[in-house]
Short mmCIF file of C-alpha atoms in Angstrom, two decimals:
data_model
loop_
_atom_site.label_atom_id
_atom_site.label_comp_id
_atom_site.label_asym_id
_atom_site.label_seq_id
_atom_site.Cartn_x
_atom_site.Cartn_y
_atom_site.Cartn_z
CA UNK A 35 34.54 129.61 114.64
CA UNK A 36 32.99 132.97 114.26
CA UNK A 37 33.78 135.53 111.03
CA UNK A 38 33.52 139.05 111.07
CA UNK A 39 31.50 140.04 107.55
CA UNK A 40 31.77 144.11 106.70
CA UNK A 41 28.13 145.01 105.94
CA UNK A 42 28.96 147.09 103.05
CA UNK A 43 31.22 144.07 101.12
CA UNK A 44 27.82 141.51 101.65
CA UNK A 45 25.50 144.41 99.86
CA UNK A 46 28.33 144.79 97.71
CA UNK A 47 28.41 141.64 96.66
CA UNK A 48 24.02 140.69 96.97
CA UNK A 49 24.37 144.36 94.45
CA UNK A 50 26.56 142.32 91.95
CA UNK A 51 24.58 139.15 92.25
CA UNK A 52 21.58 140.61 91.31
CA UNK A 53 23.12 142.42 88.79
CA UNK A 54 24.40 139.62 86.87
CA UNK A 55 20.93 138.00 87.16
CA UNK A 56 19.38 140.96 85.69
CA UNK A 57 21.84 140.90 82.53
CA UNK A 58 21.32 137.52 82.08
CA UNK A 59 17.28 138.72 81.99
CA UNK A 60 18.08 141.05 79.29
CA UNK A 61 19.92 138.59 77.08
CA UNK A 62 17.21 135.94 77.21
CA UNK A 63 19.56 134.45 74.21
CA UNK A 64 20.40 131.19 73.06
CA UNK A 65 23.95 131.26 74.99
CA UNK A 66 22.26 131.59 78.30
CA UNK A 67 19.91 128.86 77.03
CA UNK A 68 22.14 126.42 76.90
CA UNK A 69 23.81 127.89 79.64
CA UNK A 70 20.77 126.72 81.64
CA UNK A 71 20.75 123.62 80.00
CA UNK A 72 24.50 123.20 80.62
CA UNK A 73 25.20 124.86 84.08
CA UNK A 74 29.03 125.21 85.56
CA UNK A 75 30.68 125.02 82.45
CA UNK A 76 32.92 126.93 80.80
CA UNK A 77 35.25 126.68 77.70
CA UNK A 78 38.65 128.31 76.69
CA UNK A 79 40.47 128.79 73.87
CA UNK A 80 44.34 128.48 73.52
CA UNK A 81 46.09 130.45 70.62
CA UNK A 82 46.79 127.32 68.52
CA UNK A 83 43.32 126.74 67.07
CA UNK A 84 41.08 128.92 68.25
CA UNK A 85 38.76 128.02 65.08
CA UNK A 86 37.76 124.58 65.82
CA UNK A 87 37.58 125.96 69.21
CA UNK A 88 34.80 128.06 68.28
CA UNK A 89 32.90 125.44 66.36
CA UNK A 90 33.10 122.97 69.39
CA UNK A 91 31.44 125.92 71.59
CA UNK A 92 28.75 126.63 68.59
CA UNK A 93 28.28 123.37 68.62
CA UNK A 94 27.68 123.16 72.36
CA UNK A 95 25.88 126.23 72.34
CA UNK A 96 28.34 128.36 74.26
CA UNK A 97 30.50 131.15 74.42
CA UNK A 98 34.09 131.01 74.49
CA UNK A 99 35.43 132.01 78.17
CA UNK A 100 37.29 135.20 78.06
CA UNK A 101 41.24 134.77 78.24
CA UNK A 102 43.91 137.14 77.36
CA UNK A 103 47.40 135.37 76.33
CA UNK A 104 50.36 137.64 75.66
CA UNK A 105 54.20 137.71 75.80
CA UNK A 106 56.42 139.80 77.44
CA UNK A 107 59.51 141.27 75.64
CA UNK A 108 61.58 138.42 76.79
CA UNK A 109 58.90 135.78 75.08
CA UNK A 110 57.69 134.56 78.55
CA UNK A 111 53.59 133.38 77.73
CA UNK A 112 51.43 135.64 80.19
CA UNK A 113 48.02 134.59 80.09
CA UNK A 114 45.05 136.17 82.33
CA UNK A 115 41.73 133.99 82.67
CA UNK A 116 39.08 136.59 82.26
CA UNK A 117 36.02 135.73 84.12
CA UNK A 118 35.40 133.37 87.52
CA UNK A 119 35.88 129.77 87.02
CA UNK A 120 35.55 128.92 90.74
CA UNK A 121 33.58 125.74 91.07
CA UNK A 122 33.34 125.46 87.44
CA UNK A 123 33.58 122.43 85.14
CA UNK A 124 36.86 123.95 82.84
CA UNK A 125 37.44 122.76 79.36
CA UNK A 126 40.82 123.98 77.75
CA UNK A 127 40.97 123.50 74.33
CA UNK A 128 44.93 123.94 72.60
CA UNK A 129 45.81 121.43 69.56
CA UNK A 130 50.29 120.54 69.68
CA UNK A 131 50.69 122.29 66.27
CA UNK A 132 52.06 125.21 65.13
CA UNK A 133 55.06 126.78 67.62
CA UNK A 134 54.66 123.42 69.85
CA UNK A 135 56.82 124.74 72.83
CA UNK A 136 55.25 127.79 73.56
CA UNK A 137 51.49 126.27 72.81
CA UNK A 138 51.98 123.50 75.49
CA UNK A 139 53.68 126.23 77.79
CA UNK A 140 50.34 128.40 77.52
CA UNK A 141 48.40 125.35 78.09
CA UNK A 142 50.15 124.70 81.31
CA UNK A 143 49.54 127.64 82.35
CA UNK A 144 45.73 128.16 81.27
CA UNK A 145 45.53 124.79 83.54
CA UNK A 146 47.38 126.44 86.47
CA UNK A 147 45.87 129.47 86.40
CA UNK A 148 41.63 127.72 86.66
CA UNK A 149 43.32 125.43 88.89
CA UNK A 150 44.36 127.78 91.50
CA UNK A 151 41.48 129.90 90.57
CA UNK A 152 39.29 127.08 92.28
CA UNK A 153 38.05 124.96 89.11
CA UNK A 154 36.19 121.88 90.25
CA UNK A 155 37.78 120.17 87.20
CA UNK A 156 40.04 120.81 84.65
CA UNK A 157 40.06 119.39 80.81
CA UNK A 158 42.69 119.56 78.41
CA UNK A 159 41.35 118.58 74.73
CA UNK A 160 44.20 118.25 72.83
CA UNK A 161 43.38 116.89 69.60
CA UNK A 162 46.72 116.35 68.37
CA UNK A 163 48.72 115.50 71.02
CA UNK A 164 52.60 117.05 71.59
CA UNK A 165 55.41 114.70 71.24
CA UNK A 166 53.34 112.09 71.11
CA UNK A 167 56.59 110.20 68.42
CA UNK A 168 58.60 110.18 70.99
CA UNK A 169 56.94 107.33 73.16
CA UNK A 170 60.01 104.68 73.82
CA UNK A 171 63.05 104.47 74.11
CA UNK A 172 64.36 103.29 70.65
CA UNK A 173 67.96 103.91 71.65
CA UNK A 174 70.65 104.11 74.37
CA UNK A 175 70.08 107.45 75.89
CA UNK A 176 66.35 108.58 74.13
CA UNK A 177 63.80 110.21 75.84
CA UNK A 178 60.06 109.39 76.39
CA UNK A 179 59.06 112.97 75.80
CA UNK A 180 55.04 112.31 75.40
CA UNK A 181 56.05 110.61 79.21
CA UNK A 182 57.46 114.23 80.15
CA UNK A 183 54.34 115.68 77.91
CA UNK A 184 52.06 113.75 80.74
CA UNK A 185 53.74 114.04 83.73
CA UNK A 186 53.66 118.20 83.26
CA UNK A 187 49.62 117.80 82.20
CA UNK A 188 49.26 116.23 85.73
CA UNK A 189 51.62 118.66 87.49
CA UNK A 190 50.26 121.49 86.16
CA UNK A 191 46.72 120.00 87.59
CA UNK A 192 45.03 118.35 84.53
CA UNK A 193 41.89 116.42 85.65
CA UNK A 194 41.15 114.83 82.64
CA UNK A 195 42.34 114.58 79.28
CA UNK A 196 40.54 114.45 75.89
CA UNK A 197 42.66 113.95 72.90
CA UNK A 198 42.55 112.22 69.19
CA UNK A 199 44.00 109.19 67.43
CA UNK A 200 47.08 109.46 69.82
CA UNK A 201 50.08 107.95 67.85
CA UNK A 202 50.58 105.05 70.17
CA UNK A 203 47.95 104.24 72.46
CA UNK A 204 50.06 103.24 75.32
CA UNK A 205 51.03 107.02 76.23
CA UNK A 206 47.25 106.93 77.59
CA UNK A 207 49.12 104.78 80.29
CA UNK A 208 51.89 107.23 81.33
CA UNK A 209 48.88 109.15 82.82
CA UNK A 210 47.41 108.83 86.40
CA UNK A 211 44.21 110.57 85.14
CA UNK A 212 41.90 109.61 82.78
CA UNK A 213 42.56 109.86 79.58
CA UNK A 214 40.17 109.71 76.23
CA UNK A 215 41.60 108.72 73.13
CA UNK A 216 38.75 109.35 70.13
CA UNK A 217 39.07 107.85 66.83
CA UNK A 218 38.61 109.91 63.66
CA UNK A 219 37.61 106.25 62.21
CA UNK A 220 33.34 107.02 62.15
CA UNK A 221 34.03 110.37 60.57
CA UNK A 222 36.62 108.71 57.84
CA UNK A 223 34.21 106.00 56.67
CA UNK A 224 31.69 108.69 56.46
CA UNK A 225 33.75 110.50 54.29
CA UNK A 226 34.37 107.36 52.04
CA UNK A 227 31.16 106.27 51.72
CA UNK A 228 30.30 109.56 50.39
CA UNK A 229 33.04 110.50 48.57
CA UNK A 230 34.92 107.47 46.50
CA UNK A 231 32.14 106.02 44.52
CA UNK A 232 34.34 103.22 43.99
CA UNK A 233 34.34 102.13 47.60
CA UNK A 234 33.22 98.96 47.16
CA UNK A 235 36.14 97.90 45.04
CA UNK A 236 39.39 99.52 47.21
CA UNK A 237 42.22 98.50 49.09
CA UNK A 238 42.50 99.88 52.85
CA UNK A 239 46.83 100.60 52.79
CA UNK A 240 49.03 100.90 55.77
CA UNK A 241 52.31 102.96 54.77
CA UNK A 242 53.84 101.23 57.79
CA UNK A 243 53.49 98.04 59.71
CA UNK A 244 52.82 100.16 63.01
CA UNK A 245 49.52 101.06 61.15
CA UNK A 246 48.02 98.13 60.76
CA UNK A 247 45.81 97.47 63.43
CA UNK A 248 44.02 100.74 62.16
CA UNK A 249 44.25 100.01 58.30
CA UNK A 250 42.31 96.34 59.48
CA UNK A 251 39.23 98.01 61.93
CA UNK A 252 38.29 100.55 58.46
CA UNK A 253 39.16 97.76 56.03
CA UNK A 254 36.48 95.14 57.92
CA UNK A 255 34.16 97.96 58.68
CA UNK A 256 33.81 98.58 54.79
CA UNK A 257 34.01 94.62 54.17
CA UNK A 258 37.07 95.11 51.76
CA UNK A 259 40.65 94.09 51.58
CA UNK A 260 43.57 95.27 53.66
CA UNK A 261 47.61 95.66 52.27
CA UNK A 262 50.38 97.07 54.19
CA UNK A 263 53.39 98.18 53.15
CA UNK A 264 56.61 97.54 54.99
CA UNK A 265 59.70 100.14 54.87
CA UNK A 266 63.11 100.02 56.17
CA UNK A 267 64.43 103.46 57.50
CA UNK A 268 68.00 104.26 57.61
CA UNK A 269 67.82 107.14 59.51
CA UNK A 270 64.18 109.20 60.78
CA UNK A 271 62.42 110.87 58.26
CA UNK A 272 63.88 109.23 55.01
CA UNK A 273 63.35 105.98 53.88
CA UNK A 274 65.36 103.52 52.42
CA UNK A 275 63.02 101.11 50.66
CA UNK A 276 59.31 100.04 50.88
CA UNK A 277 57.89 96.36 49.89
CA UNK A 278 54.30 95.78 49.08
CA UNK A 279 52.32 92.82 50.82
CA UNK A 280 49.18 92.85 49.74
CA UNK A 281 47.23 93.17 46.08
CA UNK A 282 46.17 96.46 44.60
CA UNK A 283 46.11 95.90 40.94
CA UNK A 284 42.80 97.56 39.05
CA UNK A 285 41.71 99.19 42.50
CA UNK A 286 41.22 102.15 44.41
CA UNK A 287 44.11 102.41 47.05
CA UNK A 288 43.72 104.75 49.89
CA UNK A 289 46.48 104.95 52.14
CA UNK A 290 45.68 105.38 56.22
CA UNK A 291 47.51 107.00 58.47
CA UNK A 292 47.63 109.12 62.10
CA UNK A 293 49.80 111.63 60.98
CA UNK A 294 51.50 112.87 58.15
CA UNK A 295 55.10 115.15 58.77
CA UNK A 296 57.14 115.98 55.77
CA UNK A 297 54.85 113.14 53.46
CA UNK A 298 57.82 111.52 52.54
CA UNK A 299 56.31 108.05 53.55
CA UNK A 300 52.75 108.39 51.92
CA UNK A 301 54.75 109.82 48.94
CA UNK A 302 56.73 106.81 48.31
CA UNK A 303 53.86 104.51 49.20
CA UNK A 304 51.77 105.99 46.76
CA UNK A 305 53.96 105.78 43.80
CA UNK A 306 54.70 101.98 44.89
CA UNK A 307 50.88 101.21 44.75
CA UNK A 308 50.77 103.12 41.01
CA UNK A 309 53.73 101.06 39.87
CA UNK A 310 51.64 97.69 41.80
CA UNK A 311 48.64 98.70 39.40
CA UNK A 312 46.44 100.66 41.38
CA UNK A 313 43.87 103.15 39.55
CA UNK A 314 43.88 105.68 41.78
CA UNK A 315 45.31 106.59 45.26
CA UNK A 316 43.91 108.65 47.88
CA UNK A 317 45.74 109.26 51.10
CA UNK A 318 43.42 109.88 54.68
CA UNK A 319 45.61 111.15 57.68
CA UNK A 320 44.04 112.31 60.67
CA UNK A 321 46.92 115.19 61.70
CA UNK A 322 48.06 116.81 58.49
CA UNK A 323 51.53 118.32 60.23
CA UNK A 324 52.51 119.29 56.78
CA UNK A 325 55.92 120.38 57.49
CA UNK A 326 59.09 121.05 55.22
CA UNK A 327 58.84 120.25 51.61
CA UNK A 328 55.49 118.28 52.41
CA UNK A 329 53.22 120.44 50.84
CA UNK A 330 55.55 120.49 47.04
CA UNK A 331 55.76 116.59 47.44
CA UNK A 332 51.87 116.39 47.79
CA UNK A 333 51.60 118.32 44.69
CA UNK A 334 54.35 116.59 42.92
CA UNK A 335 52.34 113.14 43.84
CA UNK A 336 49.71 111.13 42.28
CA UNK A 337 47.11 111.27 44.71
CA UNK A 338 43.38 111.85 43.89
CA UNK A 339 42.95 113.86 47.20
CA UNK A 340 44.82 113.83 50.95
CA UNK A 341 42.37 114.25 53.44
CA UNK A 342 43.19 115.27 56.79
CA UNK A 343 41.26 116.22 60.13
CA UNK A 344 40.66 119.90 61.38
CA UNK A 345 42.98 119.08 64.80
CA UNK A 346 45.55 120.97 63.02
CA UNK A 347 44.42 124.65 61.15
CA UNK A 348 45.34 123.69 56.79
CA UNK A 349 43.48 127.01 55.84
CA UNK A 350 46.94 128.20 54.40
CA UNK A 351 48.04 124.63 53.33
CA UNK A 352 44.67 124.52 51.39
CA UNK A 353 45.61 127.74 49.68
CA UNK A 354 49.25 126.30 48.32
CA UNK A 355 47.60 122.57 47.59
CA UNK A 356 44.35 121.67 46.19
CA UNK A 357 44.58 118.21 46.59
CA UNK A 358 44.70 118.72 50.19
CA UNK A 359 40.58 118.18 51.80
CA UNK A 360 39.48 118.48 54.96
CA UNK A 361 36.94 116.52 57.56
CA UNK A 362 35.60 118.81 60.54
CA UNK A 363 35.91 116.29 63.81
CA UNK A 364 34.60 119.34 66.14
CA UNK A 365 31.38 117.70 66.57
CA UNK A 366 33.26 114.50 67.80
CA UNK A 367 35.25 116.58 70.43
CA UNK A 368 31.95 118.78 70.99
CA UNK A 369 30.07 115.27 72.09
CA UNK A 370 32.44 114.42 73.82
CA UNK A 371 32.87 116.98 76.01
CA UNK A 372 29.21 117.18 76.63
CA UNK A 373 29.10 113.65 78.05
CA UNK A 374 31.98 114.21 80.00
CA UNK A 375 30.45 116.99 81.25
CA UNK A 376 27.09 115.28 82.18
CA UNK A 377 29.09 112.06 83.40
CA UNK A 378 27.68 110.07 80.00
CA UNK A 379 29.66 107.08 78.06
CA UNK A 380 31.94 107.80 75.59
CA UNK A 381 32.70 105.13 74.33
CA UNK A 382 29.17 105.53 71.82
CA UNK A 383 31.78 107.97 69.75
CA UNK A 384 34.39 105.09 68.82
CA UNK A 385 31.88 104.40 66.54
CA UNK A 386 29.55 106.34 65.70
CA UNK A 387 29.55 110.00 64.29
CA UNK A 388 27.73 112.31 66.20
CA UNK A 389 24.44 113.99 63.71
#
């Protein structure tokens, strides 16, 4: 089947070919090294995070894509894709914090839009992952949100997902694409080795019983004890009463957890392990949510230091709480988009921290 081609569109176009390879000439810079290195890839930024964003592509050696999100007057999220993504390997990169709804709207659209642009793939990393609580159906009449979360992923023409410590693993399995769950484990131990001098001599805590399949991986990785603590919850987000199983007295405690909301849980736990004799507390959370009066609770509590990941920005909760540290996991979700990208394992991240 024969085309007709207009002479002066094909110059046009052999004219703008050879004058992108003449700018990337001039650059000669380390961008379009790795760009050579790393060919057909390209990497946007949703409004949610865009600083570990920007650390994942420093760390990659790339530039963030250009993209332009804005809302009209009625609050619809308009976002335009600024440069070609046809037959491009497309990483999307928007955290479920901050205004939740209209982040995981402007996700589903930044997927859309380098969908129908002609993306040969499309990845959403989503370190914390939306809705990701509501995963059963506890009650008569509940929703499985994080199942209505992953059903509008795929619709909206996710490839692949990359996300961290997801609250229950199982919502990997309401996808029909693959999904990657990392661990923040490697880069907690890291930061206990380094940090607790007492290491040797703590007590790995689970606030909940849910937990403690992760409080027992970190607690035989480090070789020392595991406790959990079990509470009863009349209603969500306040607890009745808490019971200890498990020894702390004369040690370090340091409570483990994948997220941390309005901190009444770790609160409690903590001044249960005090009152249980331990010498000092420190609580490690992977997504510091921090909402409500979680922030004057921390600061009311008797914790040495909370430590939470960088999948959610704490630059302001920083500000109003000192105790409050932070470990940078961008070089976890860096590696691991550069061996998706190059069609490596993964799985070498589940335990290891990337140098």
């Amino acid at each position: 089947m024969w085309r007709r081609v207009d002479p002066s569109a094909a110059a046009g176009r052999g004219a703008r070919r050879s004058g992108e390879q003449e700018e990337g000439k001039e650059e000669g810079s380390a961008p379009a090294a790795a760009a050579a290195a790393m060919p057909n890839i390209k990497i946007f930024s949703g409004s949610s995070h865009q600083d570990l964003s920007q650390k994942i592509a420093d760390r990659l050696g790339l530039e963030l894509g250009k993209v332009v999100t804005k809302k009209f007057s009625n609050q619809e999220t308009c976002v335009e894709i600024g440069e070609s993504v046809r037959g491009e390997d497309v990483y999307i990169v928007q955290s479920g914090c901050g205004e939740i709804n209209d982040n995981l709207m402007e996700l589903l659209i930044m997927i859309n839009a380098c969908k129908i642009a002609s993306a040969s793939r499309v990845t959403a990393v989503i370190p914390c992952f939306p809705y990701a609580r509501q995963d059963k159906k506890d009650k008569s009449r509940a929703p499985i949100s994080a199942k209505l979360v992953a059903n509008m992923l795929s619709v909206a023409g996710a490839d692949h997902i990359i996300t961290m410590d997801l609250h229950a693993s199982q919502i990997q399995g309401f996808f029909d694409i693959p999904v990657d769950n990392l661990y923040a484990e490697p880069a907690v131990l890291k930061w206990i080795k380094e940090n607790i001098p007492e290491w040797k001599n703590c007590t790995i805590v689970s606030p909940d019983a849910g937990g403690a399949k992760r409080v027992t991986s970190i607690a035989d990785r480090l070789n020392v004890d595991f406790a959990l603590i079990h509470k009863e919850r009349k209603k969500a987000n306040e607890v009745d009463r808490m019971v200890l199983v498990g020894d702390v007295k004369d040690r370090v405690a340091i409570l483990v957890d994948d997220m941390a909301d309005t901190c009444g849980t770790i609160c409690h736990a903590a001044d249960k392990l005090v009152s249980a004799g331990a010498t000092k507390v420190y609580a490690i959370l992977t997504h510091g949510i921090f909402s409500g009066p979680a922030i004057s609770r921390i600061n009311n509590a008797c914790f040495e230091a909370v430590v939470v990941t960088n999948t959610i920005p704490q630059e302001d909760k920083m500000k109003q709480c000192p105790k409050i540290q932070v470990i940078d996991i961008s070089m976890i979700l860096a590696e691991a988009i550069r061996r998706t990208h190059n069609g490596e394992s993964v799985s070498y991240l589940f335990s290891h921290v990337p140098l």
